[in-house]
Amino acid sequence: IPLKRMKRDWVIPPINVAENSRGPFPQELVRIRSDNDKSRSLRYSVTGPGADQPPTSIFIINPISGELSVTKPLDREHIHNFHLRAHAVDLNGNQVENPIDIIINVIDMNDNRPEFEHQLWNGSVSEGSKPGTFVMTVTSVDKDDNKTANGMLRYKILSQNPESPSSNMFTINNKTGGIITVAAGLDREKVPQYTLIIQATDMEGNPMYGLSNTATALIRVTDINDNPPEFTAETFFGEVPENRVNVIVANLTVTDKDQPNTPAWNAVYKITGGDSTGRFSVPTDPTTNEGLVTVVKPIDYETSRTYVLTVVATNEIALARGIHSPRQSTATVSIRVTDVNESPYFEPNPKVYRVEEGQSPETPLTTFTAIDPDRFMQQRIRYSKLHDPAHWLRIDTNTGRITTMAVLDRESSFVKNSMYNATFLATDDGSPPASGTGTLQIFLQDINDNAPRVFPQETEVCEKPEPNAINITALDGDLTPNAGPFVFELAHRPADVRRNWTITRISDYAQMSLKIGFLERGLYEIPIIVTDSGNLPMSNTSYLRVKVCQCDMNGACTDHKPIIGAGMGTGAIIAILLCIIILLSECLRYAHMGSTHTGLARTHKTPHYKLIQLNTYMYTKWIHTSHRT
């Protein structure tokens, strides 16, 4: 290549060197000359990567002739060009020319095969996909220059396995490697996976000059719900005892060609006929995909002995478009109900019976009988008493007739809100026997069988009332109208009661007060006659215990010491004193006899004690009698 001078500058056009040259080496590339070498001797040199910089010594220059050579084969895929600088100096080392750039381009040769990024490619496509559906893309790289034919790749499918339903189910874009479907008929249930051998060739796919490589593409055909569940039989059979719930009576089996344990395979069962009362359900066994016909409400044999259900099986997801459920997706389930011995039951339960209290023993009340639901079993029911807290009732074993054993008392502690509860048992003679309980509630209607009594029973009043009235009412075990309003009246005896006290009725209570201005301190029992308002009124004389005491200015008692003999007249007090004197004289007499006749005192020790005890009793009785009179 001749040296071209421009304004004393030297310029070298780019040098192209083919890679992988076989030599011989060193191989001359270009000769560098300066016009100044005509008048004096010059020395030439090159610098830069590939010369004096790594990788060194790839390029060398003859310092005298200026001949630039390459010393070994070049690899474009390693370094695709070199940038050197050439220098010219005189013998004294003085620069005679400006440094010149030398560009060396390594020319590509087709020395690399295409290489796939993966040897095994995985893709998927739904079954039933239409032609033209994208599946996947495979890619390959070539180290050669892709701007030349050496690196321009083309793809093609070498083989398809299996070749069903066609040998050309897929095609590949020869430039991009994109794979699409070209034929219909993808069916996962027939061919779940295809294996394609893909080839990539450089030189734009030229089979004669191009280099090739292959890879494998696995295309999985994914499932869609294109197969409905189908029952394995038209009719299934089951049996269940009456009154049993949460029991499986039949197992419904189906087949489904779709992929197991997916929404397209999982079965859903629905009862569409024969169960208007909702006594059955059909959940799915998640392991076997079977329909479990289950009783969810009790079944009565006496009402229905058989059930014929219509059951439809579908999938968790809808069928693919254009797929219809076949006749085999519907089945019949015939269920036979077996009879069992059921418990008798009382009707009504509880039974309420109203009767007046006070019924005497052996009074018939009512009949409390049970019903045997087993209409098709000839059984006998026997009755017994289970709970009768007051022991008032008796039940006839055969007829269920209820009779009293004692007087029915509404005011008994066993009666709550006028209601007495008793429980009875009915037992059949089945095998095994069955029994049921019933409660008889006896509502006791009130009669006037309780006399009223004054309330409160004790109170206080000042000895000088200013005024100091006592409010009283009455208690009656009966109910209205056999209780209040009450009539209060002071007793006629003793005579001093009406002389000292007065009683006035005010609304539903009475007020009692002293008629006299002063009453001696003490305890007084005032007899009061109380009469209720019953149709046949009942009266009762009860005593109000009144403490008459000294009071403070606020009307409160100040004397809290007990007063002995309070309320007694003077004669009673004199009698008590005489009794005490007699007792003391007797004691002194026996004591004197004991001091002079020791043996006699010991002999009469016990009679002496009894005498004192007897006199003490007489004294106490006398006090009580005097107090009342």
Coordinates of N, CA and C in Angstrom, one line a residue, residues 138-317:
V138 N -37.7 -20.4 21.1 CA -36.4 -21.0 21.3 C -35.4 -20.0 20.7
T139 N -34.3 -19.8 21.3 CA -33.2 -18.9 20.8 C -31.9 -19.5 20.8
S140 N -31.0 -19.1 19.8 CA -29.7 -19.6 19.7 C -28.8 -18.4 19.4
V141 N -27.5 -18.5 19.8 CA -26.5 -17.4 19.5 C -25.4 -18.0 18.7
D142 N -24.7 -17.1 17.9 CA -23.6 -17.5 17.1 C -22.5 -16.4 17.4
K143 N -21.3 -16.8 17.7 CA -20.2 -15.9 18.1 C -19.7 -15.2 16.8
D144 N -20.0 -15.7 15.7 CA -19.6 -15.0 14.5 C -20.3 -13.7 14.3
D145 N -19.9 -12.9 13.3 CA -20.4 -11.5 13.1 C -21.9 -11.7 12.6
N146 N -22.8 -11.2 13.4 CA -24.2 -11.3 13.0 C -24.6 -10.3 11.9
K147 N -23.7 -9.5 11.5 CA -23.9 -8.6 10.4 C -23.5 -9.2 9.1
T148 N -23.0 -10.4 9.2 CA -22.6 -11.1 8.0 C -23.3 -12.4 8.0
A149 N -23.3 -13.1 6.9 CA -24.0 -14.4 6.8 C -23.4 -15.4 7.9
N150 N -22.2 -15.2 8.3 CA -21.6 -16.1 9.2 C -22.4 -16.2 10.5
G151 N -23.1 -15.1 10.9 CA -23.8 -15.1 12.2 C -25.3 -15.0 12.0
M152 N -25.8 -15.1 10.8 CA -27.2 -15.0 10.5 C -27.8 -16.4 10.6
L153 N -28.7 -16.6 11.6 CA -29.3 -17.9 11.9 C -30.7 -18.1 11.3
R154 N -31.0 -19.4 11.0 CA -32.3 -19.7 10.6 C -32.7 -21.0 11.4
Y155 N -34.0 -21.1 11.8 CA -34.5 -22.2 12.6 C -35.4 -23.1 11.8
K156 N -35.5 -24.4 12.1 CA -36.5 -25.2 11.5 C -36.7 -26.4 12.5
I157 N -37.9 -27.0 12.3 CA -38.2 -28.2 13.1 C -37.8 -29.5 12.3
L158 N -36.9 -30.2 13.0 CA -36.4 -31.4 12.3 C -37.4 -32.6 12.5
S159 N -38.0 -32.7 13.7 CA -38.9 -33.8 13.9 C -39.9 -33.5 15.0
Q160 N -41.0 -34.2 15.0 CA -42.1 -34.1 16.0 C -42.5 -35.5 16.5
N161 N -42.5 -35.7 17.8 CA -42.9 -37.0 18.3 C -43.8 -36.8 19.5
P162 N -45.0 -37.4 19.4 CA -45.5 -38.3 18.4 C -46.1 -37.6 17.2
E163 N -46.2 -38.2 16.1 CA -46.8 -37.6 14.9 C -48.3 -37.8 14.9
S164 N -49.0 -37.3 16.0 CA -50.4 -37.6 16.1 C -51.0 -36.3 16.6
P165 N -52.2 -35.9 16.1 CA -52.9 -36.5 15.0 C -52.4 -36.1 13.6
S166 N -51.3 -35.3 13.6 CA -50.6 -34.9 12.4 C -49.1 -34.8 12.6
S167 N -48.3 -35.0 11.6 CA -46.9 -34.9 11.8 C -46.4 -33.5 11.8
N168 N -47.3 -32.6 11.4 CA -47.0 -31.1 11.4 C -48.0 -30.4 12.3
M169 N -47.9 -30.6 13.6 CA -48.8 -29.9 14.5 C -48.3 -28.5 14.8
F170 N -47.0 -28.3 14.6 CA -46.3 -27.0 15.0 C -45.5 -26.5 13.8
T171 N -45.2 -25.2 13.8 CA -44.2 -24.6 12.9 C -43.4 -23.6 13.7
I172 N -42.2 -23.2 13.1 CA -41.4 -22.3 13.8 C -41.0 -21.2 12.9
N173 N -41.0 -20.0 13.4 CA -40.5 -18.8 12.7 C -39.0 -19.0 12.5
N174 N -38.6 -19.1 11.2 CA -37.1 -19.4 11.0 C -36.2 -18.3 11.4
K175 N -36.7 -17.1 11.6 CA -35.8 -16.0 12.1 C -35.8 -15.8 13.6
T176 N -37.0 -15.9 14.2 CA -37.2 -15.5 15.6 C -37.2 -16.8 16.5
G177 N -37.5 -17.9 16.0 CA -37.5 -19.1 16.8 C -38.9 -19.3 17.5
G178 N -39.9 -18.5 17.2 CA -41.2 -18.6 17.8 C -41.9 -19.8 17.2
I179 N -42.5 -20.6 18.2 CA -43.2 -21.8 17.8 C -44.7 -21.6 17.9
I180 N -45.5 -21.9 16.9 CA -47.0 -21.8 17.0 C -47.6 -23.1 16.5
T181 N -48.9 -23.2 16.8 CA -49.6 -24.4 16.3 C -50.1 -24.1 14.8
V182 N -50.1 -25.1 14.0 CA -50.5 -25.0 12.6 C -51.6 -25.9 12.3
A183 N -52.0 -26.8 13.2 CA -53.1 -27.8 13.0 C -53.9 -27.9 14.2
A184 N -55.2 -28.2 14.0 CA -56.1 -28.5 15.1 C -56.0 -29.9 15.6
G185 N -56.6 -30.2 16.7 CA -56.7 -31.6 17.2 C -55.8 -31.8 18.4
L186 N -55.3 -30.8 19.1 CA -54.6 -31.0 20.3 C -55.5 -31.6 21.4
D187 N -55.2 -32.8 21.9 CA -56.1 -33.4 22.9 C -55.2 -34.0 24.0
R188 N -55.3 -33.4 25.2 CA -54.4 -33.9 26.2 C -54.6 -35.3 26.6
E189 N -55.9 -35.7 26.5 CA -56.2 -37.1 26.9 C -55.7 -38.1 25.9
K190 N -55.3 -37.7 24.7 CA -54.7 -38.6 23.7 C -53.1 -38.4 23.7
V191 N -52.7 -37.2 23.6 CA -51.3 -36.9 23.5 C -51.0 -35.8 24.6
P192 N -50.4 -36.1 25.7 CA -50.2 -35.1 26.8 C -49.0 -34.3 26.5
Q193 N -48.1 -34.7 25.6 CA -46.8 -34.0 25.4 C -46.2 -34.3 24.1
Y194 N -45.6 -33.3 23.5 CA -44.9 -33.4 22.2 C -43.4 -33.1 22.4
T195 N -42.6 -33.8 21.7 CA -41.1 -33.5 21.7 C -40.7 -33.1 20.3
L196 N -40.2 -31.9 20.2 CA -39.7 -31.3 18.9 C -38.2 -31.2 18.9
I197 N -37.5 -31.6 17.8 CA -36.1 -31.4 17.6 C -35.9 -30.1 16.8
I198 N -35.3 -29.1 17.3 CA -35.2 -27.8 16.6 C -33.7 -27.6 16.2
Q199 N -33.5 -27.2 14.9 CA -32.2 -26.9 14.4 C -32.0 -25.5 14.1
A200 N -30.8 -25.0 14.4 CA -30.4 -23.6 14.1 C -29.2 -23.7 13.2
T201 N -29.2 -23.0 12.0 CA -28.1 -23.0 11.0 C -27.7 -21.6 10.7
D202 N -26.4 -21.4 10.7 CA -25.9 -20.0 10.3 C -25.8 -20.0 8.7
M203 N -25.1 -19.0 8.2 CA -25.1 -18.7 6.8 C -26.5 -18.6 6.2
E204 N -27.4 -18.0 7.1 CA -28.8 -17.8 6.7 C -29.5 -19.1 6.3
G205 N -29.0 -20.2 7.0 CA -29.7 -21.5 6.8 C -29.2 -22.3 5.6
N206 N -28.1 -21.8 5.0 CA -27.6 -22.6 3.8 C -27.1 -23.9 4.3
P207 N -27.8 -25.0 3.8 CA -27.4 -26.3 4.3 C -26.0 -26.8 3.8
M208 N -25.5 -26.2 2.8 CA -24.2 -26.6 2.3 C -23.0 -26.0 3.0
Y209 N -23.1 -24.7 3.2 CA -22.0 -23.9 3.9 C -22.3 -23.6 5.3
G210 N -23.5 -23.6 5.8 CA -23.8 -23.2 7.1 C -23.5 -24.3 8.2
L211 N -23.2 -23.8 9.4 CA -22.9 -24.6 10.5 C -24.2 -24.7 11.3
S212 N -24.5 -25.9 11.9 CA -25.8 -26.2 12.5 C -25.6 -26.7 13.9
N213 N -26.7 -26.6 14.7 CA -26.8 -27.2 16.1 C -28.3 -27.5 16.3
T214 N -28.5 -28.4 17.3 CA -29.9 -28.7 17.6 C -30.2 -28.6 19.1
A215 N -31.5 -28.5 19.4 CA -32.0 -28.5 20.8 C -33.3 -29.2 20.8
T216 N -33.8 -29.6 22.1 CA -35.1 -30.3 22.2 C -36.1 -29.3 22.9
A217 N -37.3 -29.3 22.3 CA -38.4 -28.5 22.9 C -39.5 -29.5 23.3
L218 N -39.8 -29.5 24.6 CA -40.9 -30.3 25.2 C -42.1 -29.4 25.3
I219 N -43.2 -29.8 24.6 CA -44.4 -29.0 24.7 C -45.5 -29.8 25.4
R220 N -45.9 -29.3 26.6 CA -46.9 -30.0 27.4 C -48.3 -29.5 27.0
V221 N -49.2 -30.4 26.7 CA -50.6 -30.0 26.4 C -51.3 -29.9 27.7
T222 N -51.8 -28.7 28.0 CA -52.5 -28.5 29.3 C -53.9 -28.8 29.2
D223 N -54.5 -29.2 30.3 CA -55.9 -29.6 30.3 C -56.9 -28.5 30.3
I224 N -58.0 -28.7 29.6 CA -59.2 -27.9 29.8 C -60.4 -28.9 30.1
N225 N -61.5 -28.3 30.6 CA -62.6 -29.2 31.0 C -63.4 -29.5 29.7
D226 N -62.9 -30.5 29.0 CA -63.6 -30.9 27.8 C -64.1 -32.3 28.0
N227 N -64.1 -32.8 29.2 CA -64.6 -34.2 29.5 C -65.5 -34.1 30.7
P228 N -66.8 -34.2 30.6 CA -67.7 -34.1 31.8 C -67.6 -35.4 32.6
P229 N -67.9 -35.4 33.9 CA -67.9 -36.6 34.7 C -69.1 -37.5 34.3
E230 N -68.8 -38.8 34.3 CA -69.8 -39.7 33.9 C -70.0 -40.8 35.0
F231 N -71.2 -41.1 35.4 CA -71.5 -42.1 36.4 C -71.1 -43.4 35.9
T232 N -70.6 -44.3 36.8 CA -70.3 -45.6 36.4 C -71.5 -46.6 36.4
A233 N -72.6 -46.1 36.9 CA -73.9 -46.9 36.8 C -75.0 -45.9 36.7
E234 N -76.1 -46.4 36.2 CA -77.3 -45.6 36.0 C -78.1 -45.5 37.3
T235 N -78.0 -46.5 38.2 CA -78.7 -46.5 39.5 C -77.8 -47.0 40.6
F236 N -77.9 -46.3 41.7 CA -77.1 -46.7 42.9 C -78.1 -47.0 44.0
F237 N -77.7 -47.8 44.9 CA -78.7 -48.2 46.0 C -78.1 -48.0 47.4
G238 N -79.0 -47.7 48.3 CA -78.5 -47.5 49.7 C -79.6 -47.8 50.7
E239 N -79.2 -47.9 52.0 CA -80.2 -48.2 53.0 C -79.8 -47.5 54.3
V240 N -80.8 -47.0 55.0 CA -80.6 -46.2 56.2 C -81.7 -46.5 57.2
P241 N -81.3 -46.7 58.5 CA -82.3 -46.8 59.6 C -83.0 -45.5 59.8
E242 N -84.2 -45.5 60.1 CA -84.9 -44.2 60.4 C -84.3 -43.5 61.6
N243 N -84.4 -42.2 61.5 CA -84.0 -41.3 62.6 C -82.5 -41.1 62.7
R244 N -81.7 -41.8 61.8 CA -80.3 -41.6 61.8 C -79.9 -40.4 61.0
V245 N -78.9 -39.7 61.4 CA -78.4 -38.5 60.7 C -76.9 -38.6 60.6
N246 N -76.4 -37.8 59.6 CA -74.9 -37.8 59.4 C -74.3 -39.2 59.1
V247 N -75.1 -40.0 58.4 CA -74.6 -41.3 57.9 C -74.6 -41.3 56.4
I248 N -73.6 -42.0 55.9 CA -73.4 -42.2 54.4 C -74.2 -43.4 54.0
V249 N -75.1 -43.2 53.1 CA -76.0 -44.3 52.7 C -75.6 -44.9 51.3
A250 N -74.9 -44.2 50.5 CA -74.5 -44.7 49.2 C -73.3 -43.9 48.7
N251 N -72.4 -44.6 47.9 CA -71.2 -44.0 47.3 C -71.4 -43.9 45.8
L252 N -71.4 -42.7 45.3 CA -71.6 -42.5 43.8 C -70.2 -42.4 43.2
T253 N -70.0 -43.2 42.2 CA -68.7 -43.2 41.5 C -68.8 -42.6 40.1
V254 N -67.8 -41.8 39.6 CA -67.8 -41.3 38.3 C -66.4 -41.4 37.7
T255 N -66.4 -41.3 36.4 CA -65.1 -41.3 35.7 C -65.0 -39.9 35.0
D256 N -63.8 -39.4 34.9 CA -63.6 -38.1 34.2 C -62.2 -38.2 33.6
K257 N -62.1 -38.0 32.3 CA -60.8 -38.2 31.6 C -59.9 -37.0 31.7
D258 N -60.4 -35.9 32.3 CA -59.5 -34.8 32.5 C -58.5 -35.0 33.6
Q259 N -57.5 -34.1 33.7 CA -56.4 -34.3 34.6 C -56.9 -34.4 36.1
P260 N -56.5 -35.5 36.8 CA -57.0 -35.7 38.1 C -56.6 -34.6 39.1
N261 N -57.4 -34.4 40.1 CA -57.2 -33.4 41.1 C -57.0 -32.0 40.6
T262 N -57.8 -31.7 39.6 CA -57.9 -30.3 39.1 C -59.3 -29.9 39.0
P263 N -59.6 -28.6 39.0 CA -61.0 -28.2 38.9 C -61.8 -28.8 37.7
A264 N -61.1 -29.2 36.7 CA -61.7 -29.8 35.5 C -62.1 -31.3 35.8
W265 N -61.5 -31.9 36.8 CA -61.7 -33.3 37.2 C -62.6 -33.4 38.4
N266 N -62.4 -32.5 39.4 CA -63.1 -32.6 40.7 C -64.6 -32.5 40.4
A267 N -65.3 -33.5 41.0 CA -66.8 -33.6 40.7 C -67.6 -32.9 41.8
V268 N -68.7 -32.3 41.4 CA -69.7 -31.6 42.3 C -71.0 -32.3 42.0
Y269 N -71.6 -32.8 43.1 CA -72.9 -33.5 43.0 C -74.1 -32.6 43.5
K270 N -75.2 -32.7 42.8 CA -76.3 -31.9 43.2 C -77.6 -32.8 43.0
I271 N -78.4 -32.8 44.1 CA -79.7 -33.5 44.0 C -80.7 -32.6 43.3
T272 N -81.3 -33.1 42.2 CA -82.2 -32.4 41.4 C -83.7 -32.9 41.5
G273 N -83.9 -34.0 42.2 CA -85.2 -34.5 42.3 C -85.3 -35.6 43.4
G274 N -86.5 -35.7 44.0 CA -86.8 -36.8 44.9 C -86.5 -36.4 46.4
D275 N -86.1 -35.2 46.7 CA -85.8 -34.8 48.0 C -86.3 -33.4 48.3
S276 N -87.6 -33.3 48.3 CA -88.3 -32.0 48.4 C -88.1 -31.4 49.8
T277 N -87.9 -32.3 50.8 CA -87.8 -31.8 52.2 C -86.3 -31.6 52.6
G278 N -85.4 -31.8 51.7 CA -84.0 -31.6 52.0 C -83.4 -32.5 53.1
R279 N -83.6 -33.8 53.0 CA -83.1 -34.7 54.0 C -81.8 -35.3 53.6
F280 N -81.3 -35.0 52.4 CA -80.0 -35.6 51.9 C -79.1 -34.5 51.4
S281 N -77.8 -34.8 51.4 CA -76.8 -34.0 50.7 C -75.8 -35.0 50.1
V282 N -75.1 -34.5 49.1 CA -74.1 -35.3 48.4 C -72.7 -34.6 48.4
P283 N -72.0 -34.5 49.5 CA -70.6 -33.9 49.4 C -69.7 -34.8 48.6
T284 N -68.6 -34.3 48.2 CA -67.6 -35.0 47.4 C -66.4 -35.4 48.3
D285 N -66.0 -36.7 48.1 CA -64.8 -37.2 48.8 C -63.6 -36.7 48.0
P286 N -62.8 -35.8 48.7 CA -61.7 -35.2 48.0 C -60.6 -36.1 47.5
T287 N -60.6 -37.3 48.0 CA -59.6 -38.3 47.6 C -60.0 -39.1 46.4
T288 N -61.2 -39.7 46.5 CA -61.7 -40.6 45.5 C -62.6 -39.9 44.5
N289 N -63.0 -38.7 44.7 CA -63.9 -38.0 43.8 C -65.3 -38.6 43.8
E290 N -65.6 -39.4 44.8 CA -67.0 -40.1 44.9 C -68.0 -39.1 45.5
G291 N -69.2 -39.3 45.2 CA -70.3 -38.6 45.8 C -70.8 -39.4 47.0
L292 N -70.8 -38.7 48.2 CA -71.2 -39.4 49.4 C -72.7 -39.0 49.8
V293 N -73.6 -39.9 49.5 CA -75.0 -39.6 49.8 C -75.2 -39.7 51.3
T294 N -75.5 -38.5 51.9 CA -75.5 -38.4 53.4 C -76.9 -37.9 53.8
V295 N -77.4 -38.6 55.0 CA -78.6 -38.1 55.6 C -78.3 -36.9 56.5
V296 N -79.0 -35.8 56.3 CA -78.8 -34.6 57.1 C -80.0 -34.3 58.0
K297 N -81.1 -34.9 57.7 CA -82.3 -34.7 58.5 C -82.9 -36.0 58.8
P298 N -83.5 -36.2 60.1 CA -84.0 -37.5 60.4 C -85.1 -38.0 59.4
I299 N -85.2 -39.3 59.1 CA -86.2 -39.8 58.2 C -87.1 -40.7 59.1
D300 N -88.4 -40.5 58.8 CA -89.4 -41.3 59.6 C -89.9 -42.4 58.7
Y301 N -89.7 -43.6 59.2 CA -90.1 -44.8 58.4 C -91.6 -44.9 58.2
E302 N -92.3 -44.4 59.2 CA -93.8 -44.4 59.2 C -94.3 -43.4 58.1
T303 N -93.5 -42.5 57.7 CA -93.9 -41.5 56.7 C -93.5 -41.9 55.3
S304 N -92.3 -42.3 55.2 CA -91.8 -42.7 53.9 C -90.8 -43.8 54.0
R305 N -91.0 -44.9 53.3 CA -90.1 -46.1 53.4 C -89.0 -46.1 52.4
T306 N -89.2 -45.4 51.3 CA -88.2 -45.3 50.2 C -88.0 -43.9 49.7
Y307 N -86.8 -43.6 49.2 CA -86.6 -42.3 48.5 C -85.8 -42.7 47.2
V308 N -86.2 -42.0 46.2 CA -85.6 -42.1 44.9 C -85.1 -40.8 44.5
L309 N -83.7 -40.6 44.5 CA -83.1 -39.3 44.3 C -82.6 -39.3 42.8
T310 N -82.6 -38.1 42.3 CA -82.0 -37.8 41.0 C -80.8 -36.9 41.3
V311 N -79.6 -37.4 40.9 CA -78.3 -36.7 41.2 C -77.6 -36.3 39.9
V312 N -77.2 -35.1 39.7 CA -76.4 -34.7 38.6 C -75.0 -34.4 39.0
A313 N -74.0 -34.8 38.2 CA -72.6 -34.6 38.5 C -72.0 -33.6 37.5
T314 N -71.3 -32.6 38.0 CA -70.7 -31.6 37.2 C -69.2 -31.4 37.7
N315 N -68.5 -30.5 37.1 CA -67.1 -30.2 37.6 C -67.1 -28.9 38.3
E316 N -66.0 -28.6 39.0 CA -65.9 -27.3 39.7 C -65.9 -26.2 38.8
I317 N -65.4 -26.4 37.6 CA -65.4 -25.3 36.6 C -66.3 -25.8 35.4

